[in-house]
Coordinates of C-alpha atoms and ligand atoms in Angstrom, one line a residue:
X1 CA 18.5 -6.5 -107.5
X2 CA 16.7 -5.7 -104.5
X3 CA 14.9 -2.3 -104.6
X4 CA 14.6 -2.0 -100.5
X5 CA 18.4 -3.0 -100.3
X6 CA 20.1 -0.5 -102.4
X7 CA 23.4 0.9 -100.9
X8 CA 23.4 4.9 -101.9
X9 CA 26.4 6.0 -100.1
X10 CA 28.4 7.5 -103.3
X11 CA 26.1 7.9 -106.2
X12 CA 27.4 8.5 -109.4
X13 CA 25.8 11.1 -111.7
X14 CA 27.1 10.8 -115.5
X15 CA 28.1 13.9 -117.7
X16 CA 29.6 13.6 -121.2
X17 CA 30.0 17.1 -121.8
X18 CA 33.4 18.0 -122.9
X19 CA 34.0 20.4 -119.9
X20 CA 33.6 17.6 -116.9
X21 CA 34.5 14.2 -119.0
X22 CA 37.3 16.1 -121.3
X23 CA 38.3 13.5 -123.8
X24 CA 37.7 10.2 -122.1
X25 CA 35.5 7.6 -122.1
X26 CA 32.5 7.5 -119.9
X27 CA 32.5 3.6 -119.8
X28 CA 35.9 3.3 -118.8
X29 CA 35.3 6.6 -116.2
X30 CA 32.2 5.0 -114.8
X31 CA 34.0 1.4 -114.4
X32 CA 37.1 2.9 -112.6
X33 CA 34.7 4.9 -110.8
X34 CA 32.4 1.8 -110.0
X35 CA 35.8 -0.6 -109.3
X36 CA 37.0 2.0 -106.7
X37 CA 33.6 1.8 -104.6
X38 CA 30.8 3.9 -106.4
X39 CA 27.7 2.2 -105.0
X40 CA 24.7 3.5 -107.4
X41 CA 25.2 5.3 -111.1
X42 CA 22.5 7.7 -112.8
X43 CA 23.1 7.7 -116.7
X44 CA 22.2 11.4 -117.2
X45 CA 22.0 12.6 -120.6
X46 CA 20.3 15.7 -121.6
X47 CA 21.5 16.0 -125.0
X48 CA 21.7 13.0 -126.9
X49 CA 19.0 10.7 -129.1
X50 CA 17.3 8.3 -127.9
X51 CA 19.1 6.0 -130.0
X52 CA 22.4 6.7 -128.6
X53 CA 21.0 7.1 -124.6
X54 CA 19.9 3.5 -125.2
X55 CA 22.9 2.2 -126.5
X56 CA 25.2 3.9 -124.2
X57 CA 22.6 2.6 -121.2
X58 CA 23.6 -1.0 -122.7
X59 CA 26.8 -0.7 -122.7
X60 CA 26.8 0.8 -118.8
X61 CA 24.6 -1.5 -117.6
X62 CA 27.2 -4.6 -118.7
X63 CA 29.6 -2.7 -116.5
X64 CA 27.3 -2.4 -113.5
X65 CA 25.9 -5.8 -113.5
X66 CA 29.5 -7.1 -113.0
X67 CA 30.2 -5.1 -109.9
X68 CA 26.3 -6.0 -108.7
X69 CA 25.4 -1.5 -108.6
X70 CA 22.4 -0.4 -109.9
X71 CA 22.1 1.8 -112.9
X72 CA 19.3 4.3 -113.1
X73 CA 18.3 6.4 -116.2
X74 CA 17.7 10.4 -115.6
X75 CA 14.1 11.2 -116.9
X76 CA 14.0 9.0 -119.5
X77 CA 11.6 6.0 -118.6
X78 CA 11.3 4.8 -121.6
X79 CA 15.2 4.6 -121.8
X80 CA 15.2 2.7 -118.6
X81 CA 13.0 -0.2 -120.2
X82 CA 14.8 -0.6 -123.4
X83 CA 17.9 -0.7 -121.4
X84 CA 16.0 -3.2 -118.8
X85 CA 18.2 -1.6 -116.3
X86 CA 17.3 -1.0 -112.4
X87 CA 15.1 2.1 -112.4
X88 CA 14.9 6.1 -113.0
X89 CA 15.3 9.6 -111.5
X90 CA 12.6 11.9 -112.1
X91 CA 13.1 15.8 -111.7
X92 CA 9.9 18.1 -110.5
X93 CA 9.4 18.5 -114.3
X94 CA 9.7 15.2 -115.4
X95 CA 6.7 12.6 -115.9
X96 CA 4.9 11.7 -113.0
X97 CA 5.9 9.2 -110.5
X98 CA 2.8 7.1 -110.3
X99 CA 2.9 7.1 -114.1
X100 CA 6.9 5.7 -113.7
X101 CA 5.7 3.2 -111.3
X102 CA 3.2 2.2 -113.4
X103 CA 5.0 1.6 -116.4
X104 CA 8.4 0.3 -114.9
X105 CA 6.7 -2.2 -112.0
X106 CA 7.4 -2.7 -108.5
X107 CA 10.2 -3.9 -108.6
X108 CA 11.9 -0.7 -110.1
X109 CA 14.3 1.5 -108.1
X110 CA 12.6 5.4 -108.6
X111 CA 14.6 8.6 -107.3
X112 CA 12.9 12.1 -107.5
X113 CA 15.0 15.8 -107.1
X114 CA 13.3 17.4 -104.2
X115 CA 14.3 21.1 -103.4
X116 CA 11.6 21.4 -100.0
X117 CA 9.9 20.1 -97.7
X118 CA 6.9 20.2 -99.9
X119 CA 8.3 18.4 -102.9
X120 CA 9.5 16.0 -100.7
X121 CA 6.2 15.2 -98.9
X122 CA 4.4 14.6 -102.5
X123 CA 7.6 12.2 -103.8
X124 CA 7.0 10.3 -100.1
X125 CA 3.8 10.1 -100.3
X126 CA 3.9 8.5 -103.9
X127 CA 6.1 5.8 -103.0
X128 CA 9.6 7.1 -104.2
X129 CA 12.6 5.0 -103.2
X130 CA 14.7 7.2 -102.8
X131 CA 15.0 11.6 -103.0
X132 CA 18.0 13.3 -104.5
X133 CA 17.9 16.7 -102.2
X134 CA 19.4 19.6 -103.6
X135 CA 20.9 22.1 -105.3
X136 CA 23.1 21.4 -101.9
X137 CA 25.6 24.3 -103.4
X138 CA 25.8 26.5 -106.6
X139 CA 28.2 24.2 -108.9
X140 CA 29.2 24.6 -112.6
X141 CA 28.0 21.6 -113.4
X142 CA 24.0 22.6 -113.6
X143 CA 23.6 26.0 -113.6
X144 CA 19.7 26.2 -114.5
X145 CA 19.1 24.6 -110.5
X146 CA 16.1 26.0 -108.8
X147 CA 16.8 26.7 -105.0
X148 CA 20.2 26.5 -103.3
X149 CA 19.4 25.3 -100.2
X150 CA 23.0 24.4 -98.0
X151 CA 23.3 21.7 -95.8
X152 CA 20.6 23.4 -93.3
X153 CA 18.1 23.1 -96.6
X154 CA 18.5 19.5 -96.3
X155 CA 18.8 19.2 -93.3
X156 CA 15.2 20.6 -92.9
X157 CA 14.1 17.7 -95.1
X158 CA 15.1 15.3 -93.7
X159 CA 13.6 16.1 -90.7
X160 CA 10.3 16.7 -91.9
X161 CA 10.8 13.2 -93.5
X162 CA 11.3 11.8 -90.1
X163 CA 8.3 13.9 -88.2
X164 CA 5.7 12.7 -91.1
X165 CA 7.2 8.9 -91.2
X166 CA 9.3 8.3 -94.1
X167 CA 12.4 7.3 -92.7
X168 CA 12.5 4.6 -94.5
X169 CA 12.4 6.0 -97.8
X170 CA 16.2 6.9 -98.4
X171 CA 18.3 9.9 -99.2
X172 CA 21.6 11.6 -101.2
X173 CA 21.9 14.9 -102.0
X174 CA 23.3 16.8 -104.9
X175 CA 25.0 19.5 -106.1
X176 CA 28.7 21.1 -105.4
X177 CA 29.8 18.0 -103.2
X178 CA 33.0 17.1 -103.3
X179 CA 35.8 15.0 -101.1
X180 CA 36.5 18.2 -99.1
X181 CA 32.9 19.0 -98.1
X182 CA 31.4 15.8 -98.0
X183 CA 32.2 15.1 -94.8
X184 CA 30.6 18.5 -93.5
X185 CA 27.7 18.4 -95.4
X186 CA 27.4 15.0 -93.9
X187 CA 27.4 16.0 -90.3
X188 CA 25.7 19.7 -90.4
X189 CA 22.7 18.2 -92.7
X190 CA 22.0 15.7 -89.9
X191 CA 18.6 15.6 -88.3
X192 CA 18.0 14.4 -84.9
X193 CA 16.6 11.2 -86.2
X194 CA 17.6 11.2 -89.9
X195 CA 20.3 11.4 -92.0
X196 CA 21.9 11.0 -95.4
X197 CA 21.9 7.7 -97.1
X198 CA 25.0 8.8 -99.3
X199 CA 26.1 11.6 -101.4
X200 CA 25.3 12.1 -105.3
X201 CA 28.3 13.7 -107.6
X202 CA 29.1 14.6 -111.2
X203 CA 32.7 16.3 -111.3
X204 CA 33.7 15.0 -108.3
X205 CA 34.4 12.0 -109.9
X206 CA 33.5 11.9 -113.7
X207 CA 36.1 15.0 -113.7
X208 CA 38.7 13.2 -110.9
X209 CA 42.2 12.4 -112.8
X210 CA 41.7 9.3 -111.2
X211 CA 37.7 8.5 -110.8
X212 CA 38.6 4.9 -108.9
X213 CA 40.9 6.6 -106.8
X214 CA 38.2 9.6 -106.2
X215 CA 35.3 7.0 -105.5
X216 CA 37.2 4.9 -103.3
X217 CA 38.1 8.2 -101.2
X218 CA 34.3 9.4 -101.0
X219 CA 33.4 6.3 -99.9
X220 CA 35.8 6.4 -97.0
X221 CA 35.4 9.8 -96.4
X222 CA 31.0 9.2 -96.2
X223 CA 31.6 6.0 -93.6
X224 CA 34.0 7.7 -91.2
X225 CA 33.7 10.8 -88.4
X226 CA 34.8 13.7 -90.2
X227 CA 37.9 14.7 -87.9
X228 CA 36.2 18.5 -87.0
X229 CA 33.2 16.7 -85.0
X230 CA 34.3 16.8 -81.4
X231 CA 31.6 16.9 -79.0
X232 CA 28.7 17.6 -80.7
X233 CA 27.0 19.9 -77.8
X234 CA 28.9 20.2 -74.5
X235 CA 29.3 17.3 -72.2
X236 CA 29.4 20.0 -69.3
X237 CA 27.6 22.8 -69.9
X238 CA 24.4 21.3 -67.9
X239 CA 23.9 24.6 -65.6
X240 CA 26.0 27.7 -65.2
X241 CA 27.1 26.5 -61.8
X242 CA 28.8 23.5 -63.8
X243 CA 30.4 25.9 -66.0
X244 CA 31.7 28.4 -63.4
X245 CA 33.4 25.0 -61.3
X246 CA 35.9 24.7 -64.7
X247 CA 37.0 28.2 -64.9
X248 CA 40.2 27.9 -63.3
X249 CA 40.8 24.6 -65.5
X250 CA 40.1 26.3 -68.4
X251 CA 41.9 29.3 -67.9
X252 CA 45.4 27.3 -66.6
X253 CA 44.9 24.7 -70.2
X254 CA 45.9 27.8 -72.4
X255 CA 48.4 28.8 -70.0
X256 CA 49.7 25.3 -70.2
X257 CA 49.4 24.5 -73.5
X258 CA 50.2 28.3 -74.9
X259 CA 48.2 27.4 -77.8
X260 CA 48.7 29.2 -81.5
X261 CA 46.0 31.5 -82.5
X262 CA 46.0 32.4 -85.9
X263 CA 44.7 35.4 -87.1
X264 CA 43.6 36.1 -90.3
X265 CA 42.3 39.6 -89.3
X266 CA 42.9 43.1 -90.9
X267 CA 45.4 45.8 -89.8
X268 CA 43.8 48.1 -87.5
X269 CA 43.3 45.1 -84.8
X270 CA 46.9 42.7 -85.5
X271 CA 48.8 44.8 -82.9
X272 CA 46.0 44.6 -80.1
X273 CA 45.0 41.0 -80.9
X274 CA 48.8 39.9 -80.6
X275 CA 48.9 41.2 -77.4
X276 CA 46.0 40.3 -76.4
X277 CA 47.0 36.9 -76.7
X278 CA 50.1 37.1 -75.1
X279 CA 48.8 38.1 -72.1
X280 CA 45.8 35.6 -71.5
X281 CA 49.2 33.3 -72.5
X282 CA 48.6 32.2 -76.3
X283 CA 51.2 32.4 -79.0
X284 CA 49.8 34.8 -81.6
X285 CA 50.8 34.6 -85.5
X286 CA 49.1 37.2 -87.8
X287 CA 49.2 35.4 -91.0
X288 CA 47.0 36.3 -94.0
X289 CA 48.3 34.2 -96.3
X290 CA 45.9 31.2 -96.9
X291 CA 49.0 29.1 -98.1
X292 CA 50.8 29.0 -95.0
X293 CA 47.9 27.7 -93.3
X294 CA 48.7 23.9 -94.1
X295 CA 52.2 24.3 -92.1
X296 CA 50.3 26.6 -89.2
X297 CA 47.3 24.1 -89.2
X298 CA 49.2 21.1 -87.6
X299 CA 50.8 23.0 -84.9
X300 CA 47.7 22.2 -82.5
X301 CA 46.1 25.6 -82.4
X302 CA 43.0 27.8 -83.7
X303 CA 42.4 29.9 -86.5
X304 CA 40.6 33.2 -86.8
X305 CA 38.9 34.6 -89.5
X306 CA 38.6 38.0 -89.3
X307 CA 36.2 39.6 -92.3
X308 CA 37.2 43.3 -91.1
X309 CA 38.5 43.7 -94.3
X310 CA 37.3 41.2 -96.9
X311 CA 38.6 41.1 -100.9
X312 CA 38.7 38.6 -103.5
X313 CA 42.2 37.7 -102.9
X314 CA 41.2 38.0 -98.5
X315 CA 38.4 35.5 -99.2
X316 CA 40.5 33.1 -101.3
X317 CA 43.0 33.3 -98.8
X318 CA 40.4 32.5 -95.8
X319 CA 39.2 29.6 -97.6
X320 CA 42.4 28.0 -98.3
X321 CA 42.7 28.3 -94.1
X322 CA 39.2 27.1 -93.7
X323 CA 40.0 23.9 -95.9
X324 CA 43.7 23.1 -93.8
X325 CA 41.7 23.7 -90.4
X326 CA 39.1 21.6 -91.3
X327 CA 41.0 18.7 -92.8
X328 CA 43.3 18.3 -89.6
X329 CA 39.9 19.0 -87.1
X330 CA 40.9 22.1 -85.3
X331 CA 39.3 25.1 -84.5
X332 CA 38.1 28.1 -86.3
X333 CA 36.8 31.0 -85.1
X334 CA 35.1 32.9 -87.4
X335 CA 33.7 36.7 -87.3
X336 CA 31.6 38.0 -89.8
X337 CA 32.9 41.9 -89.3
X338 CA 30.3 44.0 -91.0
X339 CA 28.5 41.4 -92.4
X340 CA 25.1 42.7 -93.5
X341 CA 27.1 45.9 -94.5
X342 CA 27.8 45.6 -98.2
X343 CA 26.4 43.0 -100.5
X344 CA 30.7 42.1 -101.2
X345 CA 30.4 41.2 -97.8
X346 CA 27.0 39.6 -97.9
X347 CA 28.2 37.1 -100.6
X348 CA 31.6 36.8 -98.6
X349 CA 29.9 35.2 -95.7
X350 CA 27.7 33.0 -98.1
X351 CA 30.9 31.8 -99.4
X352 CA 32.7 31.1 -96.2
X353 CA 29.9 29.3 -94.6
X354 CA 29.4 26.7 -97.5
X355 CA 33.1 25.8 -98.2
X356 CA 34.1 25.3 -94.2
X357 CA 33.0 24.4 -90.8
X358 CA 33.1 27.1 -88.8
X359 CA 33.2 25.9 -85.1
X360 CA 32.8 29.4 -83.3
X361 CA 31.0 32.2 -85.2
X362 CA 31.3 35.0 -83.4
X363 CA 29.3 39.2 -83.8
X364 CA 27.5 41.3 -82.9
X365 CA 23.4 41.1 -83.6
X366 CA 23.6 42.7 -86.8
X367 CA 26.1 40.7 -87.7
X368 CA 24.4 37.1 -86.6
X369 CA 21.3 38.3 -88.0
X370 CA 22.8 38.4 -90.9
X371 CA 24.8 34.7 -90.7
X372 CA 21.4 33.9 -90.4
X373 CA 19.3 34.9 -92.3
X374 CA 22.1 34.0 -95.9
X375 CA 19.4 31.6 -96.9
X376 CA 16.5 33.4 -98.0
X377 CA 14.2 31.1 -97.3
X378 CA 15.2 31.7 -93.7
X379 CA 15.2 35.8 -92.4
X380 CA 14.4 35.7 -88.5
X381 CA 11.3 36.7 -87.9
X382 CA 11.6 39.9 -85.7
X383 CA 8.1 41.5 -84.1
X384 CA 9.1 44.9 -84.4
X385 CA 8.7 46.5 -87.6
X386 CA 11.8 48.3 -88.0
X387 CA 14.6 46.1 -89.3
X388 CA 17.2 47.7 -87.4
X389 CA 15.6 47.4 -84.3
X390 CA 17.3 45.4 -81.4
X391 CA 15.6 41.9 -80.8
X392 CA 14.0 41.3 -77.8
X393 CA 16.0 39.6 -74.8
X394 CA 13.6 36.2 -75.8
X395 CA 14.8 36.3 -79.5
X396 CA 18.4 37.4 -79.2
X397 CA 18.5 34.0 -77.1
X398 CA 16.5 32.1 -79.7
X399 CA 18.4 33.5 -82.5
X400 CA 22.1 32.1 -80.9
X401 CA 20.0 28.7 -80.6
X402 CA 18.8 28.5 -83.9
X403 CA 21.9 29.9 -86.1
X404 CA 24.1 27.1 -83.3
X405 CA 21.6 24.4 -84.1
X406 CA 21.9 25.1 -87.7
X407 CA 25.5 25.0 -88.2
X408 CA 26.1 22.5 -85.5
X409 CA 28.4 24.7 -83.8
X410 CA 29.0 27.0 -80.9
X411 CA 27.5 30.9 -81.8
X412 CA 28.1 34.1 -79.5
X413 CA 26.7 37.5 -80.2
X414 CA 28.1 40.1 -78.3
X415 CA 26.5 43.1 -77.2
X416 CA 25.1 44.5 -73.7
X417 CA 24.7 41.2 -72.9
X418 CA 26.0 38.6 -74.3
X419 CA 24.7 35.6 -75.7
X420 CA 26.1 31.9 -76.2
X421 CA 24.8 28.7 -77.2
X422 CA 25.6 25.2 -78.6
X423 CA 22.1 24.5 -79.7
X424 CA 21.2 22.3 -76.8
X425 CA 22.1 25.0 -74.0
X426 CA 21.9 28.8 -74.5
X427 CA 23.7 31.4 -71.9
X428 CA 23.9 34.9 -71.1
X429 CA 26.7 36.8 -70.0
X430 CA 26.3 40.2 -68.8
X431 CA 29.8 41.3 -68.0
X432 CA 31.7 43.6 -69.6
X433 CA 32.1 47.7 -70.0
X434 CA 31.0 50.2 -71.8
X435 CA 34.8 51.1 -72.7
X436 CA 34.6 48.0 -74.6
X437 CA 32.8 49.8 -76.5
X438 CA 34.6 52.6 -77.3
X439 CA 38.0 51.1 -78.4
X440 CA 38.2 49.9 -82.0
X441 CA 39.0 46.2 -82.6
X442 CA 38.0 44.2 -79.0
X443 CA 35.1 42.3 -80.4
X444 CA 38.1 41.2 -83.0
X445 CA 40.2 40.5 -80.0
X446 CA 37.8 38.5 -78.7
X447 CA 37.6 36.0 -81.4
X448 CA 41.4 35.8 -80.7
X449 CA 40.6 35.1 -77.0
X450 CA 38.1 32.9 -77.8
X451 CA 40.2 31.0 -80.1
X452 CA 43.2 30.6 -77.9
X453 CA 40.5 29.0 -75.3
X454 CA 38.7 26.4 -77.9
X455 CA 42.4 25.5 -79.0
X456 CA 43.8 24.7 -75.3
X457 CA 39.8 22.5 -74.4
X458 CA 39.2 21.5 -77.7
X459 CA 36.4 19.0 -76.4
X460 CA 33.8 20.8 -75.1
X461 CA 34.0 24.2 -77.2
X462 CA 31.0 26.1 -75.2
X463 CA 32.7 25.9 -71.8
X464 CA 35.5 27.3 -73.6
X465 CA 33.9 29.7 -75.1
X466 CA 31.9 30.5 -72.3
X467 CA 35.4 31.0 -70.2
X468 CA 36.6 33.0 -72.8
X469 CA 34.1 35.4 -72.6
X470 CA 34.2 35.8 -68.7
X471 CA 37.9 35.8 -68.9
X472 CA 37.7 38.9 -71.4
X473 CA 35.0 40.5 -69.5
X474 CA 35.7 40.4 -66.2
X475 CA 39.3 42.0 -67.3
X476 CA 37.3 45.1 -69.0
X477 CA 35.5 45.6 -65.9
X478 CA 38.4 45.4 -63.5
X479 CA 40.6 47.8 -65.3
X480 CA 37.6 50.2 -65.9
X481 CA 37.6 50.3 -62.2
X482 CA 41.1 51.2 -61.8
X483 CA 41.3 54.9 -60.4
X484 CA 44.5 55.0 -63.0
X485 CA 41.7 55.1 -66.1
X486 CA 40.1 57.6 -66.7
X487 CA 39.0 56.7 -70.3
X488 CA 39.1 54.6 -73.4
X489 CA 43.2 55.7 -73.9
X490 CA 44.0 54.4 -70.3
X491 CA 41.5 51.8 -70.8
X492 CA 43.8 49.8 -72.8
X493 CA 46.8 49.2 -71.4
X494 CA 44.8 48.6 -68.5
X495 CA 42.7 45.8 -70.0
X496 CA 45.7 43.9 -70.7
X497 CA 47.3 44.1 -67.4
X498 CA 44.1 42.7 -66.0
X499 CA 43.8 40.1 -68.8
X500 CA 47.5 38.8 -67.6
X501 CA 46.9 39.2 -63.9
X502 CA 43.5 37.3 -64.5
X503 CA 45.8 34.1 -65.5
X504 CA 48.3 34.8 -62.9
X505 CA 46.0 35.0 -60.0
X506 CA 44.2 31.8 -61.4
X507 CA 47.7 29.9 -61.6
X508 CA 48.3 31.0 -57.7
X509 CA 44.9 29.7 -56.6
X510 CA 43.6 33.1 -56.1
X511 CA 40.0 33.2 -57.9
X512 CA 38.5 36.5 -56.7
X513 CA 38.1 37.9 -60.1
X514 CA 35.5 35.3 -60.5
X515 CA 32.9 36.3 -57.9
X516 CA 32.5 38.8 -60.7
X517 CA 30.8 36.3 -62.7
X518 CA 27.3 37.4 -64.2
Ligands
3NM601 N1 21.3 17.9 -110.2 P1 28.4 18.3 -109.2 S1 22.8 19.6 -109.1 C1 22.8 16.7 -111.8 O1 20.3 20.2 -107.8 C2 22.5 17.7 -110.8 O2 19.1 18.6 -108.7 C3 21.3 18.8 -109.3 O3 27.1 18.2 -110.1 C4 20.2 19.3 -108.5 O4 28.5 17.1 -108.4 C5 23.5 18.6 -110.3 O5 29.5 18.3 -110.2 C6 24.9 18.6 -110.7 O6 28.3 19.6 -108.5 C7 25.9 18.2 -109.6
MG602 MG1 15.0 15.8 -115.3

């Protein structure tokens, strides 16, 4: 087999223990497996004699050769040569991979576990074919991993891979993958100029009820667009001018289209937010039961998940949402309420972001700064001393770029000013009122706004976004201008007559609310 013309796409990672294989056998798990479209196996065995790892190498191998995949041992070079199998995979605190290399010959495939860009460098620069990145996600099936580092984690790797000249040395990654993430991990760990060469599981298919099944479904799933990925950045968002020409477009498409926006939100806002709705023109349906989401899912609109108030049985239910969203492509809007708050919340958001794609997320600076900053490894670097002090204008613009870049997605953080950006271009927004301010729930009903917007111009989700915004805040500002409010109480009512006379003027041709426009 040729060591430069390995195919990685779905790597298969043995386990015998009871708890992922149950009572079967691993030969017949990894031919099913292997029959179905498995591309690479790892024989990984951390308990067993050397006697048996051999023996049970032998036996794989047989099965491999037939289908023409490679089988690597985990750790164990001396394993790999009594087998005479294709190569090893070395972990940081395994032997040496010049000493592998020596002692198996060129011609041996060698994979080494990186965790950063650091490890990665050293297993680059000594010739590895291949780097398992990882832990990916927290998984039952290895508990003692070192650094959970999402798909931005690897996504940073393989970038620096790229920037120092090791494209060519290929890539999975590992841990907590499964058929319902792959296809997001996929995409958000991209790099400009690298990605993944495949995906490496244990459970996902030595614990499948049907592993051939399970392999040839990951296989499908790693070659094909994942059905969430639109366009990438926006097609149209060049210069604000180019936005502002689309308004009226925008604006009329959820009109037209009356699109669904569910909300997943808590009870202090359902009341505004359903009206809120109405009158920009979307169909509103406060649902909080995750289960209901794989009826609501195909009925063409968006999702909002609202964290205002989050509980165990909240987040299952926002997952469960997250997953039917995801698997039929359309929108979610996401808003971290209070996310830096508590660490309940803290974890919630950690959760969320690594079991769905989030299209929009939407909050205030506290709040992105704390989407942000989930990954340890990655707190944004403020100049001021005090944490809680406001980011300068420069860095609340860098901060939307970055967290947008990271997740591949569309970020807005509300405040004064407001900021948006897609990763590629970055906006600011400085309408709105300070009554805005002083009614609870309209950053909630915002998300809805902005939900009903990406649901009716699903393909380019800034300009939405962007159009959502000005639609919302030019409607706080005329009806804080009204002589007939005098406060936040008359504020309200007011807000939604100007949010439905915003659409009806825009449906007659009449576009005055737009010279507004900040
Ligand atoms: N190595 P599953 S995580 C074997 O992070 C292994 O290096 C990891 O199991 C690493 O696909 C892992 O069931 C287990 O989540 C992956
Ligand atoms: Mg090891």
């Amino acid at each position: 087999m040729d060591r430069n013309n390995v195919n990685y796409a779905v790597y298969l990672v043995t386990d015998s223990t009871p708890a992922i294989l149950g009572d079967r056998d691993l030969c017949e798990v990894v031919e099913a497996s292997v029959r179905g479209g498995t591309t690479i196996v790892q024989l990984r065995e951390k308990t067993s004699d050397t006697g048996d790892m051999i023996a049970m190498g032998k036996k794989l191998h047989a099965i491999t050769k037939k289908y023409n995949v490679p089988l690597l041992i985990n750790d164990r070079v001396d394993v790999a040569l009594a087998v005479g199998c294709e190569g090893v995979h070395i972990g940081q605190d395994d032997m040496e991979l010049s000493t592998a290399r020596r002692l198996l010959g060129p011609d041996a495939i060698i994979g080494v576990t990186v965790s950063t860009i650091q490890e990665a460098m050293v297993a680059c620069k000594g010739g590895a074919d291949y780097l398992g990145i990882g832990t990916v996600y927290a998984t039952p099936t290895k508990t003692n991993t070192k650094n959970i580092i999402g798909a931005a984690g690897v996504r940073d790797i393989l970038q620096a891979m790229a920037d120092a000249g090791y494209d060519h040395v290929k890539t999975v990654c590992i841990g907590g993958i499964n058929a319902e993430n792959l296809q997001r991990i996929v995409y958000q760990s991209e790099a400009p100029s690298k990605k993944l060469d495949g995906v490496a599981v244990v459970s996902a298919l030595v614990a499948a009820p049907d592993p051939e099944a399970a392999a040839k479904n990951l296989l499908g799933l790693f070659n094909s667009q994942p059905p969430f990925v639109r366009a990438a950045t926006s097609p149209r968002a060049e210069t604000a001018d180019s936005i502002l020409e689309l308004v009226p477009e925008v604006v009329l498409e959820v009109a037209r289209k009356k699109p669904l926006s569910h909300n997943m939100t808590n009870l202090v806002v359902q009341n505004f937010a359903a009206n809120v709705a109405l009158a920009i023109g979307a169909s509103p349906i406060m649902a909080n039961n995750g289960e209901e989401a794989f009826d609501l899912c195909k009925l063409g609109g968006a999702l909002v998940v609202n964290m205002g108030t989050v509980d165990p049985d909240g987040l299952q239910n926002y997952l469960k949402a997250l997953r039917a969203y995801n698997s039929v492509g359309q929108p979610v809007v996401y808003d971290p309420v209070g996310a830096g708050a508590t660490t309940l919340r803290r974890s919630a958001v950690k959760t969320i972001l690594s079991h769905g794609y989030l299209d929009i997320i939407k909050g205030n600076e506290g709040e992105i700064r704390t989407v942000y900053g989930i990954y340890e490894r990655e707190t944004f670097q403020q100049r001021g001393v005090d944490s809680s002090a406001e980011l300068e204008v420069s860095q609340k613009a860098e901060l939307v770029r970055k967290l947008a870049l990271r997740e591949k997605n569309v970020v807005v953080m509300t405040g004064e000013s407001d900021y948006l950006s897609d990763g590629q271009h970055t906006f600011r927004i400085d309408n709105g009122h300070a009554y805005l301010e002083m009614v609870t729930g309209t950053g909630c009903v915002l998300g809805t706004t902005i939900s009903a917007f990406v649901a009716a111009y699903p393909n380019d989700k800034l300009v939405a976004t962007v159009v959502a915004l000005l639609h919302f805040e030019i409607a706080a500002e005329r009806a804080a201008e009204r002589r007939d409010v005098q406060g936040p109480g008359t504020f309200v009512p007011a807000f939604l007559d100007e949010l439905f006379k915003i659409r009806r003027e825009t449906g007659q041709g009449r576009m005055g609310w737009l010279k507004s426009a900040k």
